[in-house]
Amino acid sequence: MMNRRTMLKTGVAAAIWSTCSSALAAAETGTAIPSDWMIVDGTNNVAFNADTIADLKRAGVCGLNYNQVGLTSDALRYETITLEAIDSFPNDLVLARTVADFHVAKKPGKIATVIGWQSADPVAGEPGYNNPWMTNPPHSELRAHYELGLRICGISFNTPNLFGGGCLAPRTPLSRYGRLLIEQLHKLRILVDTCHAGEQTALDAAAISNGVPVICSHTGVASLNDNPRNISDRVIDAIANTGGVIGVFALNDGFARSRKDAAIVTTPIVGVDAMATQCDYIRTRVGIDHVGLGTDFSQGDDMYVDPSHSELTPPEMASKQGPLNYVRGFSRITDLPNLVAALKRKGWPDADVRKFLGENWLRVYGQAWGA
């Protein structure tokens, strides 16, 4: 069954770790981060094990959006895997249902784990009169998933679905069913994530937010690099106007691969300053309250671009072969001091860095989820 992991082939763990062998040493050259700062990663999909958890804790991460579900109807399986991981590491992980859970987790050095989806495909249903969105009111399974811990939900993953367009269909609007989806997500107090959605679908979702923040959990800036996964200034503005946050990922292709590079097999690796430039662009355009960290790290899961699914990851979006590459100097979470140093080189004061590293996410989570 197709999902985020089948779209990106699983490889050998050593392939990723060997490319990052100098990461810990590199982090020593960055800027130290005060231990009392709330660090929240808006998207982090590392496989939970003793090593990856140790890295998260060493970096000071107190919470993350663990949005493993992409193109799949089997969300329950991945939610179960997440819950079982939390059970397996009771001294390290806690399930995050409220913002208070982040603050409770911070004190003993635990990590608050949010269950998120990158697409609403799990509740799309089958076409026809029995579709759950054909009833009045709609009877999707979102309520059940909310009770299991779902707190963030995307709309579509790269290509169009029942609800709207993906980033590869930027002109496709939010559908009638998509509008019902947004309404139900707001009613359940599940945060709407426009990441991987198309431009018009994202704009439509923001337009009907009715004062509730909408986010884009992990992306890049299209004005700086014309990659189909990156978002336009219009979407940046629309999300900020809802009070939402745009998370900037560390994926190298988002900064160094564009529509004109489809024939290039391997994308040249750029440095952490390229990521800092995109963060600074959003800060300058819409203000510091609307930009956050959304690394999209996947260590231990070791995802590879799968050429057999080129309709989901065409060559102008991602390198044709090899593992997902991250920017030089920020290829795993323990390199976070290097990113902080790059932001400070841009002139960011501590107050802005703090907001970027976690305070903005916690504000938006609280607004969307309630007390």
mmCIF file of C-alpha atoms in Angstrom:
data_model
loop_
_atom_site.group_PDB
_atom_site.id
_atom_site.type_symbol
_atom_site.label_atom_id
_atom_site.label_comp_id
_atom_site.label_asym_id
_atom_site.label_seq_id
_atom_site.Cartn_x
_atom_site.Cartn_y
_atom_site.Cartn_z
ATOM 1 C CA MET A 1 0.000 0.000 0.000
ATOM 2 C CA MET A 2 1.489 3.322 -1.043
ATOM 3 C CA ASN A 3 2.542 5.757 1.657
ATOM 4 C CA ARG A 4 5.383 8.113 2.434
ATOM 5 C CA ARG A 5 7.734 5.204 3.045
ATOM 6 C CA THR A 6 6.907 3.336 -0.175
ATOM 7 C CA MET A 7 7.328 6.509 -2.199
ATOM 8 C CA LEU A 8 10.822 6.820 -0.725
ATOM 9 C CA LYS A 9 12.545 3.432 -0.712
ATOM 10 C CA THR A 10 13.968 2.106 2.502
ATOM 11 C CA GLY A 11 17.733 1.681 2.313
ATOM 12 C CA VAL A 12 20.517 0.575 4.627
ATOM 13 C CA ALA A 13 20.927 2.557 7.831
ATOM 14 C CA ALA A 14 24.670 2.840 7.396
ATOM 15 C CA ALA A 15 24.225 4.794 4.169
ATOM 16 C CA ILE A 16 22.793 7.773 5.998
ATOM 17 C CA TRP A 17 24.953 7.532 9.084
ATOM 18 C CA SER A 18 28.181 7.340 7.061
ATOM 19 C CA THR A 19 27.347 10.558 5.216
ATOM 20 C CA CYS A 20 26.856 12.238 8.585
ATOM 21 C CA SER A 21 29.956 10.867 10.321
ATOM 22 C CA SER A 22 31.315 14.337 11.019
ATOM 23 C CA ALA A 23 27.983 15.858 12.119
ATOM 24 C CA LEU A 24 28.703 15.800 15.842
ATOM 25 C CA ALA A 25 32.059 17.485 15.356
ATOM 26 C CA ALA A 26 30.510 20.088 13.048
ATOM 27 C CA ALA A 27 27.922 21.015 15.648
ATOM 28 C CA GLU A 28 30.694 22.038 18.018
ATOM 29 C CA THR A 29 31.451 25.002 15.746
ATOM 30 C CA GLY A 30 27.920 26.406 16.035
ATOM 31 C CA THR A 31 26.256 28.650 18.583
ATOM 32 C CA ALA A 32 25.333 27.107 21.932
ATOM 33 C CA ILE A 33 21.587 26.975 22.612
ATOM 34 C CA PRO A 34 20.389 27.761 26.163
ATOM 35 C CA SER A 35 18.972 24.682 27.877
ATOM 36 C CA ASP A 36 15.756 26.423 28.913
ATOM 37 C CA TRP A 37 14.649 27.209 25.332
ATOM 38 C CA MET A 38 11.639 25.295 24.005
ATOM 39 C CA ILE A 39 12.796 23.560 20.817
ATOM 40 C CA VAL A 40 10.045 22.068 18.654
ATOM 41 C CA ASP A 41 10.618 20.490 15.245
ATOM 42 C CA GLY A 42 7.563 21.074 13.042
ATOM 43 C CA THR A 43 8.330 17.876 11.101
ATOM 44 C CA ASN A 44 10.727 15.162 12.195
ATOM 45 C CA ASN A 45 10.308 11.572 11.054
ATOM 46 C CA VAL A 46 13.374 9.805 12.386
ATOM 47 C CA ALA A 47 12.814 6.179 13.309
ATOM 48 C CA PHE A 48 12.645 6.124 17.097
ATOM 49 C CA ASN A 49 15.518 4.124 18.552
ATOM 50 C CA ALA A 50 18.115 4.656 21.261
ATOM 51 C CA ASP A 51 20.460 6.570 18.933
ATOM 52 C CA THR A 52 17.929 8.933 17.329
ATOM 53 C CA ILE A 53 16.263 9.678 20.659
ATOM 54 C CA ALA A 54 19.651 10.415 22.220
ATOM 55 C CA ASP A 55 20.363 12.855 19.381
ATOM 56 C CA LEU A 56 17.013 14.619 19.854
ATOM 57 C CA LYS A 57 17.620 14.965 23.572
ATOM 58 C CA ARG A 58 21.187 16.145 23.077
ATOM 59 C CA ALA A 59 19.876 18.841 20.721
ATOM 60 C CA GLY A 60 17.413 19.953 23.387
ATOM 61 C CA VAL A 61 14.279 19.056 21.414
ATOM 62 C CA CYS A 62 11.239 18.997 23.699
ATOM 63 C CA GLY A 63 8.682 18.170 21.018
ATOM 64 C CA LEU A 64 8.117 17.280 17.376
ATOM 65 C CA ASN A 65 5.428 16.724 14.793
ATOM 66 C CA TYR A 66 5.791 13.054 13.848
ATOM 67 C CA ASN A 67 3.812 12.996 10.608
ATOM 68 C CA GLN A 68 4.574 9.587 9.133
ATOM 69 C CA VAL A 69 1.318 9.240 7.206
ATOM 70 C CA GLY A 70 1.470 10.463 3.603
ATOM 71 C CA LEU A 71 -0.191 8.533 0.803
ATOM 72 C CA THR A 72 -1.893 5.735 2.670
ATOM 73 C CA SER A 73 -5.245 4.517 3.903
ATOM 74 C CA ASP A 74 -3.468 2.605 6.656
ATOM 75 C CA ALA A 75 -3.091 5.473 9.116
ATOM 76 C CA LEU A 76 -4.150 3.276 12.011
ATOM 77 C CA ARG A 77 -1.065 1.096 11.518
ATOM 78 C CA TYR A 78 1.307 4.056 11.685
ATOM 79 C CA GLU A 79 -0.486 5.558 14.650
ATOM 80 C CA THR A 80 -0.119 2.223 16.400
ATOM 81 C CA ILE A 81 3.603 2.115 15.565
ATOM 82 C CA THR A 82 3.998 5.614 17.027
ATOM 83 C CA LEU A 83 2.090 4.731 20.185
ATOM 84 C CA GLU A 84 4.120 1.542 20.596
ATOM 85 C CA ALA A 85 7.346 3.532 20.218
ATOM 86 C CA ILE A 86 6.183 5.855 22.977
ATOM 87 C CA ASP A 87 5.432 2.807 25.121
ATOM 88 C CA SER A 88 8.898 1.394 24.367
ATOM 89 C CA PHE A 89 10.658 4.565 25.534
ATOM 90 C CA PRO A 90 8.579 5.740 28.523
ATOM 91 C CA ASN A 91 11.498 7.701 29.971
ATOM 92 C CA ASP A 92 12.048 9.587 26.730
ATOM 93 C CA LEU A 93 8.780 10.042 24.800
ATOM 94 C CA VAL A 94 5.265 11.201 25.663
ATOM 95 C CA LEU A 95 2.187 11.577 23.462
ATOM 96 C CA ALA A 96 1.330 15.241 22.920
ATOM 97 C CA ARG A 97 -2.386 16.039 22.966
ATOM 98 C CA THR A 98 -2.119 19.602 24.325
ATOM 99 C CA VAL A 99 0.519 22.323 24.510
ATOM 100 C CA ALA A 100 0.794 21.638 28.235
ATOM 101 C CA ASP A 101 2.281 18.243 27.335
ATOM 102 C CA PHE A 102 5.327 20.001 25.827
ATOM 103 C CA HIS A 103 6.013 21.901 29.026
ATOM 104 C CA VAL A 104 5.485 18.794 31.154
ATOM 105 C CA ALA A 105 7.857 16.835 28.900
ATOM 106 C CA LYS A 106 10.519 19.564 29.010
ATOM 107 C CA LYS A 107 11.128 19.367 32.764
ATOM 108 C CA PRO A 108 12.456 15.774 32.894
ATOM 109 C CA GLY A 109 14.025 16.019 29.430
ATOM 110 C CA LYS A 110 11.386 14.041 27.528
ATOM 111 C CA ILE A 111 10.101 14.628 23.985
ATOM 112 C CA ALA A 112 6.432 15.439 23.348
ATOM 113 C CA THR A 113 5.396 13.556 20.201
ATOM 114 C CA VAL A 114 2.554 14.869 18.040
ATOM 115 C CA ILE A 115 0.749 12.486 15.707
ATOM 116 C CA GLY A 116 0.350 14.200 12.352
ATOM 117 C CA TRP A 117 -0.670 13.283 8.815
ATOM 118 C CA GLN A 118 0.821 14.764 5.642
ATOM 119 C CA SER A 119 -2.376 14.027 3.711
ATOM 120 C CA ALA A 120 -6.045 13.414 4.493
ATOM 121 C CA ASP A 121 -6.114 10.385 2.185
ATOM 122 C CA PRO A 122 -6.762 7.996 5.107
ATOM 123 C CA VAL A 123 -10.285 9.417 5.465
ATOM 124 C CA ALA A 124 -11.016 10.039 1.770
ATOM 125 C CA GLY A 125 -13.086 6.845 1.406
ATOM 126 C CA GLU A 126 -14.121 5.216 -1.829
ATOM 127 C CA PRO A 127 -15.955 7.094 -4.615
ATOM 128 C CA GLY A 128 -19.711 6.733 -4.771
ATOM 129 C CA TYR A 129 -22.810 7.249 -2.679
ATOM 130 C CA ASN A 130 -21.322 5.428 0.302
ATOM 131 C CA ASN A 131 -18.500 7.934 0.597
ATOM 132 C CA PRO A 132 -18.386 9.294 4.178
ATOM 133 C CA TRP A 133 -18.269 12.853 2.840
ATOM 134 C CA MET A 134 -21.583 12.356 0.985
ATOM 135 C CA THR A 135 -23.555 12.132 4.212
ATOM 136 C CA ASN A 136 -25.008 15.105 6.047
ATOM 137 C CA PRO A 137 -23.236 15.709 8.317
ATOM 138 C CA PRO A 138 -20.069 13.958 7.055
ATOM 139 C CA HIS A 139 -19.168 10.793 8.937
ATOM 140 C CA SER A 140 -15.450 10.434 8.374
ATOM 141 C CA GLU A 141 -13.210 8.621 10.859
ATOM 142 C CA LEU A 142 -11.393 11.800 11.875
ATOM 143 C CA ARG A 143 -13.007 11.784 15.326
ATOM 144 C CA ALA A 144 -11.607 8.332 16.071
ATOM 145 C CA HIS A 145 -8.137 9.354 14.937
ATOM 146 C CA TYR A 146 -8.373 12.483 17.070
ATOM 147 C CA GLU A 147 -9.021 10.309 20.121
ATOM 148 C CA LEU A 148 -5.874 8.306 19.235
ATOM 149 C CA GLY A 149 -3.858 11.519 19.232
ATOM 150 C CA LEU A 150 -4.125 13.027 15.731
ATOM 151 C CA ARG A 151 -3.567 16.782 16.081
ATOM 152 C CA ILE A 152 -2.208 17.916 12.681
ATOM 153 C CA CYS A 153 -3.612 16.947 9.276
ATOM 154 C CA GLY A 154 -2.511 17.719 5.724
ATOM 155 C CA ILE A 155 -4.802 17.924 2.710
ATOM 156 C CA SER A 156 -3.040 16.284 -0.234
ATOM 157 C CA PHE A 157 0.403 14.840 -0.945
ATOM 158 C CA ASN A 158 1.967 16.193 -4.172
ATOM 159 C CA THR A 159 -0.798 14.955 -6.489
ATOM 160 C CA PRO A 160 -4.567 15.719 -6.442
ATOM 161 C CA ASN A 161 -6.926 13.720 -4.259
ATOM 162 C CA LEU A 162 -10.568 13.911 -3.225
ATOM 163 C CA PHE A 163 -9.950 17.110 -1.283
ATOM 164 C CA GLY A 164 -7.799 19.257 -3.556
ATOM 165 C CA GLY A 165 -4.593 19.649 -5.501
ATOM 166 C CA GLY A 166 -1.067 18.660 -4.557
ATOM 167 C CA CYS A 167 2.019 20.765 -5.176
ATOM 168 C CA LEU A 168 2.307 19.164 -8.642
ATOM 169 C CA ALA A 169 -1.184 20.496 -9.464
ATOM 170 C CA PRO A 170 -0.874 24.088 -8.230
ATOM 171 C CA ARG A 171 -4.006 25.401 -9.974
ATOM 172 C CA THR A 172 -6.378 22.750 -8.619
ATOM 173 C CA PRO A 173 -8.678 24.331 -6.021
ATOM 174 C CA LEU A 174 -9.921 22.959 -2.732
ATOM 175 C CA SER A 175 -12.867 20.729 -3.661
ATOM 176 C CA ARG A 176 -16.308 20.653 -2.083
ATOM 177 C CA TYR A 177 -15.115 17.687 -0.045
ATOM 178 C CA GLY A 178 -11.979 19.618 0.842
ATOM 179 C CA ARG A 179 -14.098 22.399 2.291
ATOM 180 C CA LEU A 180 -15.995 19.853 4.376
ATOM 181 C CA LEU A 181 -12.650 18.434 5.499
ATOM 182 C CA ILE A 182 -11.395 21.848 6.655
ATOM 183 C CA GLU A 183 -14.645 22.493 8.494
ATOM 184 C CA GLN A 184 -14.433 19.162 10.295
ATOM 185 C CA LEU A 185 -10.767 19.630 11.181
ATOM 186 C CA HIS A 186 -11.561 23.010 12.712
ATOM 187 C CA LYS A 187 -14.509 21.547 14.597
ATOM 188 C CA LEU A 188 -12.319 18.803 16.066
ATOM 189 C CA ARG A 189 -9.501 21.293 16.757
ATOM 190 C CA ILE A 190 -7.046 19.484 14.490
ATOM 191 C CA LEU A 191 -4.511 21.870 12.949
ATOM 192 C CA VAL A 192 -4.676 22.167 9.132
ATOM 193 C CA ASP A 193 -1.334 21.613 7.377
ATOM 194 C CA THR A 194 -1.019 22.771 3.745
ATOM 195 C CA CYS A 195 2.379 21.148 3.216
ATOM 196 C CA HIS A 196 2.542 19.160 -0.056
ATOM 197 C CA ALA A 197 -0.743 20.817 -1.153
ATOM 198 C CA GLY A 198 -1.034 22.851 -4.327
ATOM 199 C CA GLU A 199 -0.974 26.630 -4.314
ATOM 200 C CA GLN A 200 -4.682 27.193 -4.979
ATOM 201 C CA THR A 201 -5.735 24.494 -2.530
ATOM 202 C CA ALA A 202 -3.543 26.076 0.154
ATOM 203 C CA LEU A 203 -4.918 29.544 -0.596
ATOM 204 C CA ASP A 204 -8.493 28.249 -0.408
ATOM 205 C CA ALA A 205 -7.824 26.490 2.905
ATOM 206 C CA ALA A 206 -6.388 29.684 4.372
ATOM 207 C CA ALA A 207 -9.301 31.738 3.034
ATOM 208 C CA ILE A 208 -11.887 29.664 4.929
ATOM 209 C CA SER A 209 -9.862 29.341 8.136
ATOM 210 C CA ASN A 210 -12.200 31.741 9.965
ATOM 211 C CA GLY A 211 -9.568 32.967 12.369
ATOM 212 C CA VAL A 212 -7.989 29.563 13.016
ATOM 213 C CA PRO A 213 -4.275 29.303 12.144
ATOM 214 C CA VAL A 214 -3.219 27.221 9.142
ATOM 215 C CA ILE A 215 0.367 25.970 8.809
ATOM 216 C CA CYS A 216 2.821 24.593 6.275
ATOM 217 C CA SER A 217 4.878 22.235 8.416
ATOM 218 C CA HIS A 218 7.958 21.774 6.187
ATOM 219 C CA THR A 219 8.788 23.494 2.925
ATOM 220 C CA GLY A 220 11.036 25.975 1.134
ATOM 221 C CA VAL A 221 10.576 29.308 -0.641
ATOM 222 C CA ALA A 222 9.717 29.184 -4.351
ATOM 223 C CA SER A 223 10.854 32.765 -4.950
ATOM 224 C CA LEU A 224 14.382 31.750 -3.959
ATOM 225 C CA ASN A 225 14.379 28.328 -5.618
ATOM 226 C CA ASP A 226 11.702 27.215 -8.090
ATOM 227 C CA ASN A 227 11.267 23.654 -6.818
ATOM 228 C CA PRO A 228 7.683 22.316 -7.053
ATOM 229 C CA ARG A 229 7.778 21.438 -3.326
ATOM 230 C CA ASN A 230 8.446 25.029 -2.326
ATOM 231 C CA ILE A 231 5.627 27.493 -1.685
ATOM 232 C CA SER A 232 4.900 30.824 -3.328
ATOM 233 C CA ASP A 233 4.870 34.238 -1.716
ATOM 234 C CA ARG A 234 1.077 34.192 -2.026
ATOM 235 C CA VAL A 235 0.874 31.098 0.153
ATOM 236 C CA ILE A 236 3.406 32.502 2.631
ATOM 237 C CA ASP A 237 1.285 35.645 2.955
ATOM 238 C CA ALA A 238 -1.974 33.694 3.253
ATOM 239 C CA ILE A 239 -0.676 31.430 6.015
ATOM 240 C CA ALA A 240 0.737 34.388 7.926
ATOM 241 C CA ASN A 241 -2.608 36.184 7.611
ATOM 242 C CA THR A 242 -4.275 33.288 9.458
ATOM 243 C CA GLY A 243 -1.694 33.617 12.235
ATOM 244 C CA GLY A 244 -0.014 30.407 11.105
ATOM 245 C CA VAL A 245 3.594 29.282 10.753
ATOM 246 C CA ILE A 246 5.715 28.129 7.804
ATOM 247 C CA GLY A 247 8.258 25.452 8.762
ATOM 248 C CA VAL A 248 11.500 25.468 6.774
ATOM 249 C CA PHE A 249 12.969 22.060 5.982
ATOM 250 C CA ALA A 250 16.640 21.064 5.689
ATOM 251 C CA LEU A 251 16.230 19.106 2.439
ATOM 252 C CA ASN A 252 19.030 20.020 0.054
ATOM 253 C CA ASP A 253 16.854 19.650 -3.059
ATOM 254 C CA GLY A 254 14.578 22.393 -1.756
ATOM 255 C CA PHE A 255 17.451 24.869 -1.913
ATOM 256 C CA ALA A 256 19.508 23.648 -4.876
ATOM 257 C CA ARG A 257 17.216 21.816 -7.301
ATOM 258 C CA SER A 258 14.632 23.570 -9.474
ATOM 259 C CA ARG A 259 12.468 22.989 -12.531
ATOM 260 C CA LYS A 260 15.418 23.690 -14.842
ATOM 261 C CA ASP A 261 17.478 20.919 -13.202
ATOM 262 C CA ALA A 262 15.406 17.886 -14.210
ATOM 263 C CA ALA A 263 18.236 16.415 -16.284
ATOM 264 C CA ILE A 264 20.769 16.613 -13.442
ATOM 265 C CA VAL A 265 21.160 13.262 -11.697
ATOM 266 C CA THR A 266 22.539 14.401 -8.346
ATOM 267 C CA THR A 267 21.882 17.798 -6.809
ATOM 268 C CA PRO A 268 24.995 19.687 -5.613
ATOM 269 C CA ILE A 269 25.083 19.963 -1.816
ATOM 270 C CA VAL A 270 24.731 23.482 -0.436
ATOM 271 C CA GLY A 271 25.537 24.746 3.045
ATOM 272 C CA VAL A 272 23.378 25.592 6.036
ATOM 273 C CA ASP A 273 23.486 29.277 5.051
ATOM 274 C CA ALA A 274 21.128 28.449 2.152
ATOM 275 C CA MET A 275 18.549 27.249 4.681
ATOM 276 C CA ALA A 276 19.131 30.314 6.845
ATOM 277 C CA THR A 277 18.550 32.525 3.790
ATOM 278 C CA GLN A 278 15.117 30.986 3.248
ATOM 279 C CA CYS A 279 14.240 31.351 6.928
ATOM 280 C CA ASP A 280 15.288 34.986 6.778
ATOM 281 C CA TYR A 281 13.241 35.567 3.625
ATOM 282 C CA ILE A 282 10.039 34.493 5.399
ATOM 283 C CA ARG A 283 10.933 36.507 8.500
ATOM 284 C CA THR A 284 11.516 39.620 6.390
ATOM 285 C CA ARG A 285 8.349 39.151 4.348
ATOM 286 C CA VAL A 286 5.754 38.319 7.022
ATOM 287 C CA GLY A 287 7.503 38.674 10.368
ATOM 288 C CA ILE A 288 9.268 36.441 12.847
ATOM 289 C CA ASP A 289 5.997 35.101 14.307
ATOM 290 C CA HIS A 290 5.342 33.091 11.147
ATOM 291 C CA VAL A 291 8.482 31.032 10.539
ATOM 292 C CA GLY A 292 9.618 27.874 12.331
ATOM 293 C CA LEU A 293 11.826 24.809 12.191
ATOM 294 C CA GLY A 294 10.520 21.858 10.133
ATOM 295 C CA THR A 295 13.580 19.764 9.320
ATOM 296 C CA ASP A 296 11.955 16.680 7.732
ATOM 297 C CA PHE A 297 14.827 14.608 9.085
ATOM 298 C CA SER A 298 14.451 10.857 8.619
ATOM 299 C CA GLN A 299 17.531 9.234 10.158
ATOM 300 C CA GLY A 300 16.989 5.562 10.876
ATOM 301 C CA ASP A 301 14.168 5.436 8.331
ATOM 302 C CA ASP A 302 16.709 5.930 5.530
ATOM 303 C CA MET A 303 14.406 7.059 2.751
ATOM 304 C CA TYR A 304 15.471 6.940 -0.870
ATOM 305 C CA VAL A 305 13.839 8.515 -3.886
ATOM 306 C CA ASP A 306 12.056 5.735 -5.749
ATOM 307 C CA PRO A 307 12.220 6.235 -9.555
ATOM 308 C CA SER A 308 9.150 3.997 -9.975
ATOM 309 C CA HIS A 309 7.044 6.758 -8.409
ATOM 310 C CA SER A 310 8.223 9.623 -10.601
ATOM 311 C CA GLU A 311 4.659 10.925 -10.772
ATOM 312 C CA LEU A 312 5.014 11.784 -7.076
ATOM 313 C CA THR A 313 8.647 12.928 -7.091
ATOM 314 C CA PRO A 314 9.524 14.079 -10.626
ATOM 315 C CA PRO A 315 13.178 14.822 -11.415
ATOM 316 C CA GLU A 316 12.686 18.577 -11.156
ATOM 317 C CA MET A 317 11.681 18.034 -7.505
ATOM 318 C CA ALA A 318 14.224 15.495 -6.251
ATOM 319 C CA SER A 319 17.477 13.846 -7.281
ATOM 320 C CA LYS A 320 16.961 10.752 -9.397
ATOM 321 C CA GLN A 321 18.963 8.436 -7.182
ATOM 322 C CA GLY A 322 20.465 8.002 -3.738
ATOM 323 C CA PRO A 323 19.298 8.896 -0.242
ATOM 324 C CA LEU A 324 17.603 12.123 0.719
ATOM 325 C CA ASN A 325 20.319 14.688 1.242
ATOM 326 C CA TYR A 326 20.264 17.513 3.736
ATOM 327 C CA VAL A 327 22.235 20.728 3.659
ATOM 328 C CA ARG A 328 25.884 20.604 4.651
ATOM 329 C CA GLY A 329 26.248 21.548 8.299
ATOM 330 C CA PHE A 330 22.669 20.657 9.199
ATOM 331 C CA SER A 331 22.163 17.036 8.242
ATOM 332 C CA ARG A 332 20.923 15.801 11.625
ATOM 333 C CA ILE A 333 19.328 17.413 14.633
ATOM 334 C CA THR A 334 22.542 17.585 16.681
ATOM 335 C CA ASP A 335 23.794 20.100 14.086
ATOM 336 C CA LEU A 336 21.177 22.597 15.279
ATOM 337 C CA PRO A 337 23.819 24.980 16.733
ATOM 338 C CA ASN A 338 25.154 25.446 13.198
ATOM 339 C CA LEU A 339 21.762 26.664 11.994
ATOM 340 C CA VAL A 340 21.492 29.008 14.971
ATOM 341 C CA ALA A 341 24.916 30.421 14.119
ATOM 342 C CA ALA A 342 23.814 30.954 10.500
ATOM 343 C CA LEU A 343 20.686 32.810 11.627
ATOM 344 C CA LYS A 344 22.747 35.000 13.930
ATOM 345 C CA ARG A 345 25.001 35.844 10.988
ATOM 346 C CA LYS A 346 21.821 37.166 9.379
ATOM 347 C CA GLY A 347 21.396 39.479 12.345
ATOM 348 C CA TRP A 348 18.729 37.539 14.226
ATOM 349 C CA PRO A 349 18.512 38.446 17.936
ATOM 350 C CA ASP A 350 18.004 35.716 20.538
ATOM 351 C CA ALA A 351 14.311 36.575 20.864
ATOM 352 C CA ASP A 352 13.735 35.822 17.177
ATOM 353 C CA VAL A 353 15.760 32.617 17.278
ATOM 354 C CA ARG A 354 13.709 31.418 20.256
ATOM 355 C CA LYS A 355 10.466 32.011 18.387
ATOM 356 C CA PHE A 356 11.777 30.185 15.337
ATOM 357 C CA LEU A 357 13.040 27.183 17.309
ATOM 358 C CA GLY A 358 9.791 26.469 19.092
ATOM 359 C CA GLU A 359 7.767 29.305 20.553
ATOM 360 C CA ASN A 360 5.920 29.985 17.296
ATOM 361 C CA TRP A 361 4.837 26.340 16.993
ATOM 362 C CA LEU A 362 3.630 26.243 20.587
ATOM 363 C CA ARG A 363 1.600 29.416 20.090
ATOM 364 C CA VAL A 364 -0.091 28.037 16.982
ATOM 365 C CA TYR A 365 -0.672 24.605 18.518
ATOM 366 C CA GLY A 366 -2.359 26.256 21.487
ATOM 367 C CA GLN A 367 -4.564 28.408 19.268
ATOM 368 C CA ALA A 368 -5.651 25.439 17.181
ATOM 369 C CA TRP A 369 -5.982 22.770 19.869
ATOM 370 C CA GLY A 370 -7.361 24.826 22.733
ATOM 371 C CA ALA A 371 -6.525 24.399 26.402
#
